[in-house]
Amino acid sequence: MRRGPRPPDSRGYLDSTPYSYVSVKEAQNEPEKYLPDGTQRKTFAQLAREAYYWPRIIMQPIKRKGHVVTDVCTVDGKIERWTFTKTHDKQAYRDARKASWGDLFPHLPKTSIERSHFTPVEGPTPEELKKMNRKQRRSLMDFDD
């Protein structure tokens, strides 16, 4: 800003103060109908229908260097342990690292193992457990992997 000659009685702080204006307008654009790879973007209704068939993460993912292990409940009601590696699918690996307990998970794993010891099995009642000694109770907790 350029200053001119000042009269002797003025303080001069108004004409030397810098200022600027910013004008902002919200865009009224529709979201893009196509993704960068050329495929059509799915609507919310389509995703909601697909999500009905996605498995749900039932335990916090185990994060290791280069892979993530998650336990999921499939649509069939089976408990499976899924492994996602960085080299197999980077997007699935990243999503698995960011996932949390209770999330729906749309990706397919590199490997899956059915976890049969998670299925409910009839066992002793609480009264029977109280009557057992420590060794007998521990033998109930031994699982075959």
PDB file of C-alpha atoms in Angstrom:
ATOM      1  CA  MET A   1       0.000   0.000   0.000  1.00  0.00           C
ATOM      2  CA  ARG A   2       1.305   3.364  -0.903  1.00  0.00           C
ATOM      3  CA  ARG A   3       1.407   6.216   1.562  1.00  0.00           C
ATOM      4  CA  GLY A   4       0.870   9.788   0.660  1.00  0.00           C
ATOM      5  CA  PRO A   5       1.914  12.876   2.573  1.00  0.00           C
ATOM      6  CA  ARG A   6       0.156  13.074   5.941  1.00  0.00           C
ATOM      7  CA  PRO A   7      -1.278  16.116   7.587  1.00  0.00           C
ATOM      8  CA  PRO A   8       0.509  16.965  10.842  1.00  0.00           C
ATOM      9  CA  ASP A   9      -2.497  16.141  13.067  1.00  0.00           C
ATOM     10  CA  SER A  10      -3.266  12.617  11.698  1.00  0.00           C
ATOM     11  CA  ARG A  11      -1.881   9.529  13.403  1.00  0.00           C
ATOM     12  CA  GLY A  12      -1.264   7.620  10.176  1.00  0.00           C
ATOM     13  CA  TYR A  13      -2.195   4.122  11.351  1.00  0.00           C
ATOM     14  CA  LEU A  14      -5.300   3.745   9.135  1.00  0.00           C
ATOM     15  CA  ASP A  15      -3.634   4.255   5.788  1.00  0.00           C
ATOM     16  CA  SER A  16      -0.656   1.980   6.539  1.00  0.00           C
ATOM     17  CA  THR A  17      -2.686  -1.043   7.821  1.00  0.00           C
ATOM     18  CA  PRO A  18      -2.656  -3.919   5.292  1.00  0.00           C
ATOM     19  CA  TYR A  19      -5.927  -5.669   4.591  1.00  0.00           C
ATOM     20  CA  SER A  20      -7.378  -8.180   2.137  1.00  0.00           C
ATOM     21  CA  TYR A  21     -10.756  -9.612   1.164  1.00  0.00           C
ATOM     22  CA  VAL A  22     -11.627 -13.264   0.561  1.00  0.00           C
ATOM     23  CA  SER A  23     -14.759 -14.222  -1.295  1.00  0.00           C
ATOM     24  CA  VAL A  24     -15.937 -17.835  -0.907  1.00  0.00           C
ATOM     25  CA  LYS A  25     -18.885 -19.546  -2.550  1.00  0.00           C
ATOM     26  CA  GLU A  26     -20.000 -23.119  -1.871  1.00  0.00           C
ATOM     27  CA  ALA A  27     -19.951 -25.314  -4.963  1.00  0.00           C
ATOM     28  CA  GLN A  28     -23.256 -26.798  -6.087  1.00  0.00           C
ATOM     29  CA  ASN A  29     -21.641 -29.661  -8.029  1.00  0.00           C
ATOM     30  CA  GLU A  30     -23.000 -33.192  -8.006  1.00  0.00           C
ATOM     31  CA  PRO A  31     -20.569 -35.903  -6.902  1.00  0.00           C
ATOM     32  CA  GLU A  32     -18.743 -37.546  -9.787  1.00  0.00           C
ATOM     33  CA  LYS A  33     -20.667 -40.481 -11.261  1.00  0.00           C
ATOM     34  CA  TYR A  34     -17.495 -42.311 -12.287  1.00  0.00           C
ATOM     35  CA  LEU A  35     -14.402 -43.300 -10.349  1.00  0.00           C
ATOM     36  CA  PRO A  36     -10.904 -42.465 -11.676  1.00  0.00           C
ATOM     37  CA  ASP A  37     -10.540 -46.001 -13.094  1.00  0.00           C
ATOM     38  CA  GLY A  38     -13.684 -45.532 -15.242  1.00  0.00           C
ATOM     39  CA  THR A  39     -16.087 -47.681 -13.249  1.00  0.00           C
ATOM     40  CA  GLN A  40     -19.422 -46.244 -12.199  1.00  0.00           C
ATOM     41  CA  ARG A  41     -19.723 -45.088  -8.578  1.00  0.00           C
ATOM     42  CA  LYS A  42     -22.227 -47.098  -6.521  1.00  0.00           C
ATOM     43  CA  THR A  43     -25.190 -45.422  -4.883  1.00  0.00           C
ATOM     44  CA  PHE A  44     -25.928 -45.617  -1.178  1.00  0.00           C
ATOM     45  CA  ALA A  45     -28.801 -48.038  -1.804  1.00  0.00           C
ATOM     46  CA  GLN A  46     -26.548 -50.386  -3.806  1.00  0.00           C
ATOM     47  CA  LEU A  47     -23.895 -50.378  -1.069  1.00  0.00           C
ATOM     48  CA  ALA A  48     -26.519 -51.018   1.614  1.00  0.00           C
ATOM     49  CA  ARG A  49     -27.753 -54.104  -0.275  1.00  0.00           C
ATOM     50  CA  GLU A  50     -24.199 -55.398  -0.743  1.00  0.00           C
ATOM     51  CA  ALA A  51     -23.255 -54.751   2.904  1.00  0.00           C
ATOM     52  CA  TYR A  52     -25.885 -57.273   3.994  1.00  0.00           C
ATOM     53  CA  TYR A  53     -23.528 -60.009   2.745  1.00  0.00           C
ATOM     54  CA  TRP A  54     -20.282 -58.643   4.172  1.00  0.00           C
ATOM     55  CA  PRO A  55     -18.672 -60.375   7.159  1.00  0.00           C
ATOM     56  CA  ARG A  56     -18.367 -58.599  10.513  1.00  0.00           C
ATOM     57  CA  ILE A  57     -15.105 -58.318  12.448  1.00  0.00           C
ATOM     58  CA  ILE A  58     -15.613 -59.890  15.872  1.00  0.00           C
ATOM     59  CA  MET A  59     -12.208 -59.240  17.466  1.00  0.00           C
ATOM     60  CA  GLN A  60      -9.724 -56.396  17.214  1.00  0.00           C
ATOM     61  CA  PRO A  61      -7.408 -57.015  14.211  1.00  0.00           C
ATOM     62  CA  ILE A  62      -3.916 -58.274  15.021  1.00  0.00           C
ATOM     63  CA  LYS A  63      -1.486 -55.974  13.228  1.00  0.00           C
ATOM     64  CA  ARG A  64       1.931 -57.247  12.230  1.00  0.00           C
ATOM     65  CA  LYS A  65       4.533 -55.943   9.821  1.00  0.00           C
ATOM     66  CA  GLY A  66       3.311 -56.769   6.320  1.00  0.00           C
ATOM     67  CA  HIS A  67       0.088 -58.534   7.319  1.00  0.00           C
ATOM     68  CA  VAL A  68      -3.063 -58.190   9.415  1.00  0.00           C
ATOM     69  CA  VAL A  69      -5.024 -61.060  10.977  1.00  0.00           C
ATOM     70  CA  THR A  70      -8.717 -60.629  11.734  1.00  0.00           C
ATOM     71  CA  ASP A  71     -11.421 -62.908  13.114  1.00  0.00           C
ATOM     72  CA  VAL A  72     -14.700 -62.465  11.257  1.00  0.00           C
ATOM     73  CA  CYS A  73     -18.214 -63.853  11.428  1.00  0.00           C
ATOM     74  CA  THR A  74     -19.341 -64.759   7.912  1.00  0.00           C
ATOM     75  CA  VAL A  75     -22.870 -64.624   6.533  1.00  0.00           C
ATOM     76  CA  ASP A  76     -23.113 -68.407   7.071  1.00  0.00           C
ATOM     77  CA  GLY A  77     -22.561 -67.862  10.799  1.00  0.00           C
ATOM     78  CA  LYS A  78     -19.068 -69.416  10.775  1.00  0.00           C
ATOM     79  CA  ILE A  79     -16.130 -67.871  12.585  1.00  0.00           C
ATOM     80  CA  GLU A  80     -13.062 -67.590  10.363  1.00  0.00           C
ATOM     81  CA  ARG A  81      -9.582 -66.123  10.745  1.00  0.00           C
ATOM     82  CA  TRP A  82      -8.646 -64.035   7.715  1.00  0.00           C
ATOM     83  CA  THR A  83      -5.167 -62.834   6.762  1.00  0.00           C
ATOM     84  CA  PHE A  84      -4.557 -59.736   4.661  1.00  0.00           C
ATOM     85  CA  THR A  85      -1.063 -59.108   3.337  1.00  0.00           C
ATOM     86  CA  LYS A  86       0.407 -55.950   1.912  1.00  0.00           C
ATOM     87  CA  THR A  87       1.564 -57.744  -1.240  1.00  0.00           C
ATOM     88  CA  HIS A  88      -1.809 -59.383  -1.956  1.00  0.00           C
ATOM     89  CA  ASP A  89      -4.067 -56.309  -1.949  1.00  0.00           C
ATOM     90  CA  LYS A  90      -2.841 -52.965  -0.638  1.00  0.00           C
ATOM     91  CA  GLN A  91      -6.329 -51.466  -0.249  1.00  0.00           C
ATOM     92  CA  ALA A  92      -7.597 -54.480   1.720  1.00  0.00           C
ATOM     93  CA  TYR A  93      -4.436 -54.408   3.869  1.00  0.00           C
ATOM     94  CA  ARG A  94      -4.886 -50.709   4.632  1.00  0.00           C
ATOM     95  CA  ASP A  95      -8.589 -51.139   5.424  1.00  0.00           C
ATOM     96  CA  ALA A  96      -7.822 -54.118   7.672  1.00  0.00           C
ATOM     97  CA  ARG A  97      -5.284 -52.034   9.629  1.00  0.00           C
ATOM     98  CA  LYS A  98      -7.847 -49.248  10.088  1.00  0.00           C
ATOM     99  CA  ALA A  99     -10.732 -51.624  10.912  1.00  0.00           C
ATOM    100  CA  SER A 100     -12.055 -52.084  14.401  1.00  0.00           C
ATOM    101  CA  TRP A 101     -14.159 -54.571  16.316  1.00  0.00           C
ATOM    102  CA  GLY A 102     -17.735 -54.683  14.988  1.00  0.00           C
ATOM    103  CA  ASP A 103     -17.000 -53.243  11.538  1.00  0.00           C
ATOM    104  CA  LEU A 104     -18.385 -54.731   8.345  1.00  0.00           C
ATOM    105  CA  PHE A 105     -15.561 -55.733   6.024  1.00  0.00           C
ATOM    106  CA  PRO A 106     -16.057 -55.911   2.230  1.00  0.00           C
ATOM    107  CA  HIS A 107     -12.692 -57.359   1.113  1.00  0.00           C
ATOM    108  CA  LEU A 108     -11.799 -60.984   0.459  1.00  0.00           C
ATOM    109  CA  PRO A 109      -8.764 -62.406   2.300  1.00  0.00           C
ATOM    110  CA  LYS A 110      -5.603 -64.012   0.997  1.00  0.00           C
ATOM    111  CA  THR A 111      -6.112 -66.933   3.394  1.00  0.00           C
ATOM    112  CA  SER A 112      -8.990 -67.973   5.617  1.00  0.00           C
ATOM    113  CA  ILE A 113      -9.089 -70.616   8.343  1.00  0.00           C
ATOM    114  CA  GLU A 114     -12.313 -71.793   9.963  1.00  0.00           C
ATOM    115  CA  ARG A 115     -12.148 -71.433  13.739  1.00  0.00           C
ATOM    116  CA  SER A 116     -14.160 -74.412  14.984  1.00  0.00           C
ATOM    117  CA  HIS A 117     -13.362 -73.905  18.681  1.00  0.00           C
ATOM    118  CA  PHE A 118     -15.404 -70.685  18.658  1.00  0.00           C
ATOM    119  CA  THR A 119     -18.630 -72.556  17.944  1.00  0.00           C
ATOM    120  CA  PRO A 120     -20.782 -72.963  21.040  1.00  0.00           C
ATOM    121  CA  VAL A 121     -20.314 -76.301  22.793  1.00  0.00           C
ATOM    122  CA  GLU A 122     -22.303 -77.558  25.731  1.00  0.00           C
ATOM    123  CA  GLY A 123     -20.133 -77.589  28.799  1.00  0.00           C
ATOM    124  CA  PRO A 124     -20.402 -77.886  32.543  1.00  0.00           C
ATOM    125  CA  THR A 125     -22.773 -75.648  34.462  1.00  0.00           C
ATOM    126  CA  PRO A 126     -21.387 -72.992  36.838  1.00  0.00           C
ATOM    127  CA  GLU A 127     -22.167 -75.255  39.810  1.00  0.00           C
ATOM    128  CA  GLU A 128     -20.193 -78.112  38.238  1.00  0.00           C
ATOM    129  CA  LEU A 129     -17.281 -75.738  37.549  1.00  0.00           C
ATOM    130  CA  LYS A 130     -17.151 -74.759  41.221  1.00  0.00           C
ATOM    131  CA  LYS A 131     -16.857 -78.430  42.229  1.00  0.00           C
ATOM    132  CA  MET A 132     -13.947 -79.081  39.816  1.00  0.00           C
ATOM    133  CA  ASN A 133     -10.362 -78.607  40.849  1.00  0.00           C
ATOM    134  CA  ARG A 134      -7.972 -76.327  38.992  1.00  0.00           C
ATOM    135  CA  LYS A 135      -6.488 -79.059  36.784  1.00  0.00           C
ATOM    136  CA  GLN A 136      -9.928 -80.216  35.622  1.00  0.00           C
ATOM    137  CA  ARG A 137     -10.977 -76.661  34.735  1.00  0.00           C
ATOM    138  CA  ARG A 138      -7.774 -76.086  32.748  1.00  0.00           C
ATOM    139  CA  SER A 139      -8.346 -79.269  30.759  1.00  0.00           C
ATOM    140  CA  LEU A 140     -11.642 -77.758  29.566  1.00  0.00           C
ATOM    141  CA  MET A 141      -9.796 -74.751  28.120  1.00  0.00           C
ATOM    142  CA  ASP A 142      -7.332 -76.741  25.986  1.00  0.00           C
ATOM    143  CA  PHE A 143      -8.194 -76.260  22.308  1.00  0.00           C
ATOM    144  CA  ASP A 144      -6.939 -78.081  19.268  1.00  0.00           C
ATOM    145  CA  ASP A 145      -5.747 -75.685  16.545  1.00  0.00           C
TER     146      ASP A 145
END
